[in-house]
Amino acid sequence: MLDHYNHYNHYNHYNHNNNNHNNHNNNNHNNHNNYSFFYLAGISGAGRGEDGAKATAAVCNQLHPMAVGANMLTIYPDSGLYKEIRKGNWKEESEMEKYREIRALVQNLQIPTAFAALGASNAFQMQGALPEDKEKLLVFLDDVVRNVSESELRRYRENVRHL
């Protein structure tokens, strides 16, 4: 199933072309500050991601960044966080939790902004203009959660050699 979704890896089904994105940003220039937010799904740890996403969306809703970018945490064996996991001090989110976390972020963004999750850490890449593309992004994320298994997503994560 993952191979089927990788065909749509760049969010082809719902992709906004660059001209529409530029028009969106220009039309709302006065509503945006000249900075972007970066969100790292998974950094809150198991069971905490959706709350972290909602809190981040609340901050974004107050500060109006021109873009919100999201990537997913990938933990490598030589990292300090991996050592904390081995010691039992921190628990990693499942891959499905990370997708539900990204969904919570998109769902709770109530401002006009560009949203993108295009990094190599994301098995499924997506982008869109909010609020126009919110429903399409949510449907896409729901499809991933419904149709891709945890083991397929985990296999992808384990094969990310570097970011």
XYZ file of N, CA, C and O in Angstrom:
652
model
N 0.817 -1.196 0.000
C 0.000 0.000 0.000
C 0.860 1.258 0.000
O 0.526 2.233 -0.638
N 1.986 1.244 0.667
C 2.839 2.407 0.730
C 3.318 2.819 -0.662
O 3.366 3.997 -0.976
N 3.618 1.859 -1.538
C 4.058 2.192 -2.893
C 2.981 2.972 -3.631
O 3.284 3.904 -4.361
N 1.719 2.599 -3.440
C 0.618 3.323 -4.083
C 0.611 4.782 -3.631
O 0.497 5.687 -4.439
N 0.762 5.015 -2.356
C 0.739 6.374 -1.846
C 1.988 7.148 -2.239
O 1.923 8.340 -2.454
N 3.127 6.490 -2.346
C 4.337 7.196 -2.742
C 4.187 7.815 -4.119
O 4.811 8.814 -4.423
N 3.344 7.230 -4.969
C 3.066 7.822 -6.264
C 2.504 9.228 -6.092
O 2.732 10.112 -6.910
N 1.774 9.456 -5.023
C 1.188 10.761 -4.730
C 2.026 11.538 -3.719
O 1.538 12.456 -3.093
N 3.272 11.177 -3.593
C 4.131 11.720 -2.555
C 4.193 13.240 -2.531
O 4.399 13.816 -1.489
N 4.028 13.874 -3.632
C 4.098 15.332 -3.644
C 2.715 15.953 -3.641
O 2.530 17.065 -4.084
N 1.744 15.213 -3.150
C 0.395 15.723 -2.974
C -0.192 16.128 -4.318
O -0.887 17.116 -4.454
N 0.124 15.333 -5.355
C -0.321 15.641 -6.717
C -1.825 15.764 -6.811
O -2.339 16.603 -7.532
N -2.534 14.932 -6.099
C -3.993 14.923 -6.202
C -4.599 16.253 -5.776
O -5.615 16.679 -6.294
N -3.976 16.907 -4.815
C -4.534 18.131 -4.258
C -3.617 19.343 -4.422
O -3.891 20.389 -3.873
N -2.533 19.202 -5.142
C -1.500 20.231 -5.182
C -2.019 21.557 -5.736
O -2.681 21.599 -6.738
N -1.700 22.612 -5.036
C -1.941 23.978 -5.500
C -0.753 24.359 -6.358
O 0.382 24.171 -5.925
N -0.941 24.902 -7.546
C 0.231 25.276 -8.327
C 0.864 26.535 -7.752
O 0.266 27.253 -6.975
N 2.100 26.780 -8.140
C 2.853 27.885 -7.553
C 2.182 29.234 -7.776
O 2.233 30.094 -6.909
N 1.533 29.440 -8.909
C 0.871 30.719 -9.142
C -0.239 30.958 -8.137
O -0.393 32.048 -7.633
N -1.017 29.937 -7.842
C -2.080 30.099 -6.842
C -1.499 30.383 -5.473
O -2.037 31.169 -4.715
N -0.390 29.708 -5.134
C 0.246 29.961 -3.839
C 0.744 31.392 -3.759
O 0.569 32.065 -2.755
N 1.359 31.874 -4.828
C 1.862 33.237 -4.812
C 0.721 34.236 -4.708
O 0.818 35.213 -3.977
N -0.366 33.994 -5.411
C -1.515 34.887 -5.311
C -2.098 34.872 -3.913
O -2.469 35.899 -3.375
N -2.155 33.686 -3.306
C -2.686 33.572 -1.940
C -1.852 34.422 -0.989
O -2.380 35.197 -0.211
N -0.538 34.306 -1.100
C 0.328 35.056 -0.200
C 0.261 36.553 -0.476
O 0.259 37.352 0.446
N 0.196 36.959 -1.750
C 0.140 38.378 -2.068
C -1.180 38.992 -1.645
O -1.209 40.115 -1.158
N -2.274 38.269 -1.841
C -3.581 38.805 -1.468
C -3.722 39.009 0.029
O -4.488 39.830 0.477
N -2.981 38.250 0.792
C -3.103 38.310 2.250
C -1.838 38.847 2.895
O -1.611 38.638 4.071
N -1.020 39.549 2.130
C 0.271 40.005 2.645
C 0.131 40.800 3.941
O 0.916 40.641 4.855
N -0.877 41.637 4.028
C -1.036 42.456 5.227
C -1.433 41.637 6.439
O -1.292 42.094 7.562
N -1.933 40.412 6.231
C -2.340 39.569 7.342
C -1.223 38.655 7.833
O -1.399 37.947 8.797
N -0.095 38.640 7.143
C 0.990 37.730 7.474
C 2.219 38.484 7.930
O 2.530 39.557 7.424
N 2.910 37.914 8.856
C 4.231 38.394 9.199
C 5.218 37.728 8.264
O 4.904 36.741 7.616
N 6.388 38.243 8.188
C 7.375 37.742 7.248
C 8.224 36.628 7.872
O 9.452 36.719 7.880
N 7.589 35.633 8.427
C 8.298 34.477 8.966
C 7.415 33.245 8.871
O 6.217 33.338 8.634
N 8.045 32.105 9.047
C 7.357 30.820 8.984
C 7.578 30.057 10.279
O 8.551 30.317 10.993
N 6.696 29.126 10.559
C 6.850 28.225 11.699
C 7.243 26.850 11.186
O 6.749 26.404 10.155
N 8.093 26.180 11.922
C 8.484 24.807 11.636
C 7.927 23.937 12.756
O 8.113 24.250 13.928
N 7.236 22.863 12.399
C 6.645 21.970 13.386
C 7.251 20.582 13.222
O 7.296 20.050 12.116
N 7.701 19.999 14.322
C 8.306 18.674 14.292
C 7.373 17.680 14.971
O 7.301 17.599 16.202
N 6.624 16.931 14.152
C 5.701 15.926 14.682
C 6.491 14.813 15.353
O 7.447 14.296 14.792
N 6.088 14.467 16.543
C 6.726 13.387 17.274
C 7.593 13.858 18.423
O 7.917 13.073 19.317
N 7.989 15.116 18.447
C 8.923 15.594 19.462
C 8.298 15.621 20.862
O 9.002 15.537 21.861
N 6.978 15.680 20.939
C 6.317 15.693 22.253
C 6.357 14.333 22.933
O 6.194 14.239 24.138
N 6.539 13.278 22.165
C 6.563 11.933 22.722
C 5.203 11.267 22.664
O 4.182 11.905 22.403
N 5.215 9.973 22.902
C 4.002 9.157 22.803
C 2.884 9.716 23.673
O 3.098 10.082 24.825
N 1.692 9.804 23.071
C 0.510 10.238 23.799
C 0.367 11.738 23.980
O -0.609 12.192 24.565
N 1.324 12.527 23.498
C 1.292 13.974 23.719
C 1.213 14.798 22.437
O 1.078 16.010 22.486
N 1.340 14.160 21.297
C 1.466 14.874 20.030
C 0.277 15.727 19.653
O 0.447 16.877 19.219
N -0.927 15.203 19.783
C -2.100 15.973 19.375
C -2.268 17.215 20.245
O -2.633 18.279 19.742
N -1.968 17.095 21.532
C -2.024 18.277 22.405
C -0.979 19.298 21.984
O -1.249 20.504 21.962
N 0.218 18.838 21.640
C 1.265 19.736 21.163
C 0.872 20.426 19.871
O 1.127 21.625 19.678
N 0.221 19.693 18.972
C -0.223 20.261 17.702
C -1.285 21.330 17.928
O -1.257 22.397 17.289
N -2.212 21.069 18.829
C -3.269 22.049 19.121
C -2.681 23.306 19.753
O -3.086 24.424 19.419
N -1.724 23.137 20.651
C -1.078 24.296 21.284
C -0.296 25.104 20.250
O -0.325 26.340 20.257
N 0.385 24.419 19.348
C 1.142 25.109 18.301
C 0.196 25.854 17.368
O 0.469 27.000 16.982
N -0.913 25.233 16.994
C -1.898 25.901 16.139
C -2.424 27.161 16.821
O -2.602 28.201 16.160
N -2.647 27.097 18.132
C -3.141 28.272 18.857
C -2.131 29.420 18.780
O -2.512 30.580 18.573
N -0.850 29.109 18.891
C 0.187 30.143 18.774
C 0.210 30.695 17.350
O 0.263 31.910 17.138
N 0.169 29.810 16.370
C 0.145 30.246 14.968
C -1.055 31.137 14.691
O -0.940 32.151 13.991
N -2.204 30.770 15.243
C -3.427 31.552 15.035
C -3.297 32.968 15.597
O -3.921 33.894 15.106
N -2.470 33.137 16.616
C -2.244 34.463 17.195
C -1.188 35.254 16.436
O -1.282 36.472 16.321
N -0.173 34.562 15.908
C 0.980 35.250 15.312
C 0.959 35.348 13.790
O 1.758 36.072 13.213
N 0.091 34.600 13.135
C -0.111 34.682 11.685
C 1.157 34.513 10.849
O 1.493 35.398 10.059
N 1.846 33.376 10.966
C 3.006 33.168 10.090
C 2.557 33.041 8.637
O 1.429 32.625 8.363
N 3.441 33.378 7.710
C 3.075 33.259 6.298
C 3.062 31.807 5.863
O 2.403 31.467 4.883
N 3.759 30.935 6.593
C 3.778 29.509 6.259
C 4.010 28.688 7.519
O 4.664 29.141 8.457
N 3.470 27.479 7.505
C 3.712 26.496 8.564
C 4.221 25.248 7.854
O 3.556 24.701 6.979
N 5.417 24.833 8.226
C 6.011 23.622 7.660
C 6.057 22.533 8.706
O 6.287 22.803 9.882
N 5.829 21.305 8.289
C 5.825 20.184 9.222
C 6.703 19.057 8.693
O 6.683 18.744 7.500
N 7.460 18.480 9.582
C 8.238 17.275 9.299
C 8.057 16.332 10.466
O 7.547 16.710 11.517
N 8.501 15.094 10.271
C 8.332 14.076 11.297
C 9.671 13.688 11.899
O 10.655 13.516 11.173
N 9.661 13.549 13.194
C 10.865 13.182 13.928
C 11.356 11.805 13.487
O 10.592 10.852 13.419
N 12.638 11.743 13.182
C 13.312 10.481 12.894
C 14.440 10.361 13.900
O 15.294 11.251 13.988
N 14.442 9.288 14.667
C 15.436 9.111 15.724
C 16.491 8.117 15.256
O 16.168 6.991 14.883
N 17.725 8.560 15.280
C 18.842 7.713 14.857
C 19.547 7.121 16.069
O 19.603 7.746 17.135
N 20.110 5.911 15.915
C 20.742 5.222 17.047
C 21.891 5.982 17.712
O 22.175 5.748 18.876
N 22.515 6.908 17.015
C 23.625 7.645 17.626
C 23.181 8.969 18.260
O 24.014 9.760 18.698
N 21.874 9.186 18.367
C 21.368 10.447 18.915
C 21.171 10.380 20.428
O 21.000 9.306 21.009
N 21.170 11.546 21.041
C 20.901 11.635 22.470
C 19.493 11.189 22.812
O 19.268 10.560 23.859
N 18.543 11.481 21.963
C 17.164 11.067 22.211
C 17.036 9.551 22.192
O 16.306 8.967 23.002
N 17.761 8.882 21.312
C 17.762 7.419 21.275
C 18.272 6.866 22.611
O 17.705 5.909 23.151
N 19.285 7.497 23.142
C 19.827 7.071 24.455
C 18.788 7.254 25.553
O 18.675 6.417 26.454
N 18.019 8.346 25.485
C 16.955 8.570 26.473
C 15.864 7.509 26.361
O 15.317 7.066 27.377
N 15.553 7.096 25.157
C 14.572 6.025 24.952
C 15.086 4.740 25.574
O 14.355 4.046 26.291
N 16.342 4.420 25.328
C 16.951 3.189 25.868
C 16.959 3.200 27.397
O 16.831 2.146 28.022
N 17.114 4.371 28.000
C 17.097 4.498 29.455
C 15.676 4.473 30.021
O 15.500 4.418 31.233
N 14.677 4.557 29.147
C 13.287 4.578 29.598
C 12.784 5.951 29.989
O 11.733 6.077 30.616
N 13.501 7.009 29.614
C 13.132 8.377 29.992
C 12.183 9.060 29.010
O 11.667 10.132 29.315
N 11.997 8.470 27.837
C 11.159 9.084 26.809
C 10.622 7.982 25.919
O 11.320 6.997 25.652
N 9.388 8.133 25.440
C 8.795 7.126 24.571
C 8.413 7.758 23.245
O 7.726 8.778 23.196
N 8.841 7.122 22.161
C 8.579 7.619 20.819
C 7.121 7.400 20.423
O 6.515 6.390 20.746
N 6.579 8.368 19.692
C 5.247 8.214 19.112
C 5.280 7.154 18.022
O 6.288 6.967 17.347
N 4.149 6.518 17.816
C 4.019 5.626 16.666
C 3.920 6.489 15.408
O 3.684 7.697 15.479
N 4.097 5.871 14.262
C 3.976 6.603 13.000
C 2.550 7.114 12.810
O 2.336 8.229 12.336
N 1.562 6.320 13.183
C 0.166 6.760 13.068
C -0.110 7.961 13.963
O -0.850 8.868 13.585
N 0.484 7.958 15.161
C 0.320 9.109 16.043
C 0.845 10.376 15.376
O 0.248 11.449 15.505
N 1.955 10.250 14.659
C 2.534 11.416 13.981
C 1.578 11.948 12.911
O 1.424 13.168 12.769
N 0.918 11.053 12.179
C -0.041 11.508 11.164
C -1.276 12.119 11.811
O -1.822 13.112 11.317
N -1.729 11.560 12.932
C -2.867 12.165 13.642
C -2.455 13.528 14.223
O -3.267 14.458 14.281
N -1.208 13.642 14.619
C -0.690 14.913 15.135
C -0.693 15.990 14.035
O -1.143 17.114 14.260
N -0.197 15.637 12.856
C -0.210 16.574 11.732
C -1.653 16.957 11.398
O -1.959 18.122 11.130
N -2.555 15.972 11.458
C -3.968 16.253 11.186
C -4.519 17.261 12.192
O -5.233 18.194 11.838
N -4.188 17.075 13.470
C -4.655 17.998 14.513
C -4.105 19.402 14.270
O -4.814 20.400 14.479
N -2.868 19.495 13.808
C -2.292 20.799 13.503
C -3.076 21.486 12.390
O -3.517 22.632 12.536
N -3.287 20.786 11.284
C -4.023 21.355 10.146
C -5.450 21.711 10.564
O -5.955 22.793 10.251
N -6.111 20.820 11.258
C -7.496 21.033 11.685
C -7.631 22.293 12.528
O -8.620 23.021 12.415
N -6.652 22.569 13.361
C -6.755 23.671 14.311
C -6.161 24.987 13.823
O -6.280 25.998 14.508
N -5.528 24.990 12.662
C -5.058 26.257 12.090
C -6.269 27.004 11.543
O -6.984 26.507 10.681
N -6.514 28.194 12.046
C -7.696 28.974 11.676
C -7.334 30.248 10.929
O -8.148 31.166 10.849
N -6.144 30.305 10.374
C -5.646 31.512 9.713
C -5.317 31.219 8.256
O -5.063 30.069 7.893
N -5.287 32.230 7.427
C -4.775 32.015 6.074
C -3.255 31.870 6.129
O -2.565 32.743 6.665
N -2.766 30.762 5.643
C -1.330 30.496 5.632
C -1.045 29.382 4.644
O -1.935 28.608 4.295
N 0.178 29.292 4.226
C 0.608 28.148 3.417
C 0.981 27.029 4.382
O 1.587 27.280 5.424
N 0.609 25.812 4.052
C 0.993 24.652 4.858
C 1.736 23.685 3.953
O 1.314 23.427 2.823
N 2.839 23.141 4.448
C 3.599 22.175 3.664
C 4.272 21.163 4.581
O 4.754 21.499 5.653
N 4.275 19.925 4.136
C 5.020 18.842 4.780
C 5.748 18.125 3.646
O 5.237 17.161 3.082
N 6.898 18.649 3.268
C 7.570 18.201 2.051
C 8.932 17.561 2.293
O 9.602 17.192 1.342
N 9.357 17.437 3.530
C 10.679 16.894 3.810
C 10.761 15.388 3.649
O 9.752 14.684 3.622
N 11.983 14.904 3.555
C 12.231 13.469 3.394
C 11.735 12.661 4.585
O 11.491 11.459 4.460
N 11.562 13.288 5.731
C 11.082 12.555 6.904
C 9.607 12.200 6.814
O 9.103 11.411 7.602
N 8.906 12.792 5.853
C 7.480 12.528 5.664
C 7.293 11.491 4.566
O 7.623 11.748 3.412
N 6.769 10.330 4.910
C 6.518 9.297 3.899
C 5.544 9.816 2.850
O 5.643 9.471 1.680
N 4.608 10.649 3.254
C 3.631 11.240 2.356
C 3.746 12.739 2.448
O 3.524 13.318 3.503
N 4.104 13.340 1.362
C 4.301 14.777 1.333
C 3.031 15.466 0.857
O 2.291 14.923 0.043
N 2.791 16.656 1.394
C 1.568 17.382 1.066
C 1.808 18.870 1.228
O 2.699 19.272 1.969
N 1.006 19.644 0.541
C 1.038 21.091 0.715
C -0.289 21.669 0.270
O -1.021 21.055 -0.501
N -0.581 22.841 0.779
C -1.803 23.504 0.387
C -1.888 24.876 1.017
O -1.107 25.218 1.900
N -2.840 25.657 0.552
C -3.118 26.980 1.098
C -4.301 26.843 2.049
O -5.319 26.264 1.688
N -4.137 27.368 3.242
C -5.230 27.350 4.209
C -5.882 28.730 4.217
O -5.187 29.728 4.105
N -7.173 28.779 4.327
C -8.107 27.703 4.622
C -8.625 26.956 3.388
O -9.305 25.943 3.526
N -8.297 27.419 2.179
C -8.892 26.855 0.966
C -8.700 25.341 0.845
O -9.615 24.640 0.413
N -7.528 24.836 1.181
C -7.211 23.421 0.981
C -7.321 22.577 2.255
O -6.918 21.418 2.250
N -7.849 23.155 3.314
C -7.887 22.428 4.586
C -8.598 21.081 4.468
O -8.074 20.051 4.898
N -9.795 21.069 3.900
C -10.548 19.803 3.802
C -9.800 18.772 2.967
O -9.785 17.590 3.303
N -9.180 19.198 1.882
C -8.422 18.272 1.042
C -7.232 17.698 1.795
O -6.947 16.500 1.692
N -6.541 18.527 2.558
C -5.426 18.042 3.371
C -5.911 17.051 4.423
O -5.286 16.003 4.648
N -7.022 17.365 5.071
C -7.562 16.471 6.101
C -7.995 15.135 5.509
O -7.742 14.076 6.093
N -8.636 15.164 4.349
C -9.039 13.928 3.675
C -7.806 13.106 3.316
O -7.777 11.886 3.507
N -6.776 13.765 2.804
C -5.536 13.078 2.463
C -4.934 12.397 3.694
O -4.561 11.218 3.654
N -4.851 13.123 4.804
C -4.300 12.558 6.045
C -5.170 11.420 6.568
O -4.654 10.396 7.028
N -6.481 11.575 6.489
C -7.395 10.499 6.902
C -7.178 9.252 6.054
O -7.211 8.130 6.562
N -6.970 9.445 4.752
C -6.707 8.312 3.859
C -5.427 7.578 4.250
O -5.380 6.352 4.228
N -4.399 8.319 4.590
C -3.149 7.688 5.019
C -3.400 6.851 6.273
O -3.014 5.680 6.344
N -4.055 7.438 7.257
C -4.302 6.732 8.522
C -5.163 5.487 8.302
O -4.925 4.446 8.902
N -6.136 5.571 7.410
C -7.027 4.434 7.145
C -6.381 3.345 6.295
O -6.699 2.175 6.454
N -5.517 3.725 5.360
C -5.089 2.784 4.327
C -3.637 2.337 4.378
O -3.244 1.483 3.584
N -2.860 2.894 5.268
C -1.451 2.515 5.360
C -1.212 1.952 6.762
O -1.677 2.513 7.747
N -0.483 0.868 6.825
C -0.256 0.233 8.126
C 0.915 0.873 8.868
O 1.809 1.470 8.269
N 0.879 0.715 10.177
C 1.979 1.172 11.023
C 3.293 0.547 10.571
O 4.325 1.225 10.510
N 3.261 -0.730 10.233
C 4.511 -1.412 9.831
C 5.068 -0.837 8.529
O 6.286 -0.710 8.374
N 4.195 -0.459 7.585
C 4.675 0.159 6.346
C 5.312 1.521 6.623
O 6.369 1.843 6.079
N 4.668 2.299 7.483
C 5.212 3.606 7.829
C 6.509 3.474 8.611
O 7.457 4.239 8.403
N 6.564 2.499 9.505
C 7.778 2.268 10.293
C 8.924 1.837 9.382
O 10.066 2.268 9.538
N 8.630 0.992 8.417
C 9.650 0.550 7.464
C 10.218 1.755 6.702
O 11.419 1.862 6.513
N 9.338 2.660 6.285
C 9.813 3.876 5.620
C 10.756 4.646 6.544
O 11.839 5.057 6.156
N 10.327 4.867 7.798
C 11.120 5.640 8.769
C 12.488 4.990 8.973
O 13.508 5.675 9.030
N 12.516 3.669 9.085
C 13.786 2.976 9.338
C 14.732 3.045 8.151
O 15.931 2.856 8.305
N 14.190 3.316 6.970
C 15.031 3.385 5.763
C 15.430 4.818 5.409
O 16.097 5.014 4.388
N 15.048 5.795 6.220
C 15.505 7.166 6.010
C 16.918 7.220 6.553
O 17.130 7.186 7.758
N 17.878 7.271 5.649
C 19.304 7.196 6.043
C 19.828 8.503 6.599
O 20.674 8.537 7.464
N 19.393 9.606 6.051
C 19.823 10.924 6.523
C 18.788 11.943 6.102
O 18.003 11.716 5.195
N 18.807 13.055 6.786
C 17.854 14.118 6.461
C 18.595 15.388 6.104
O 19.668 15.642 6.449
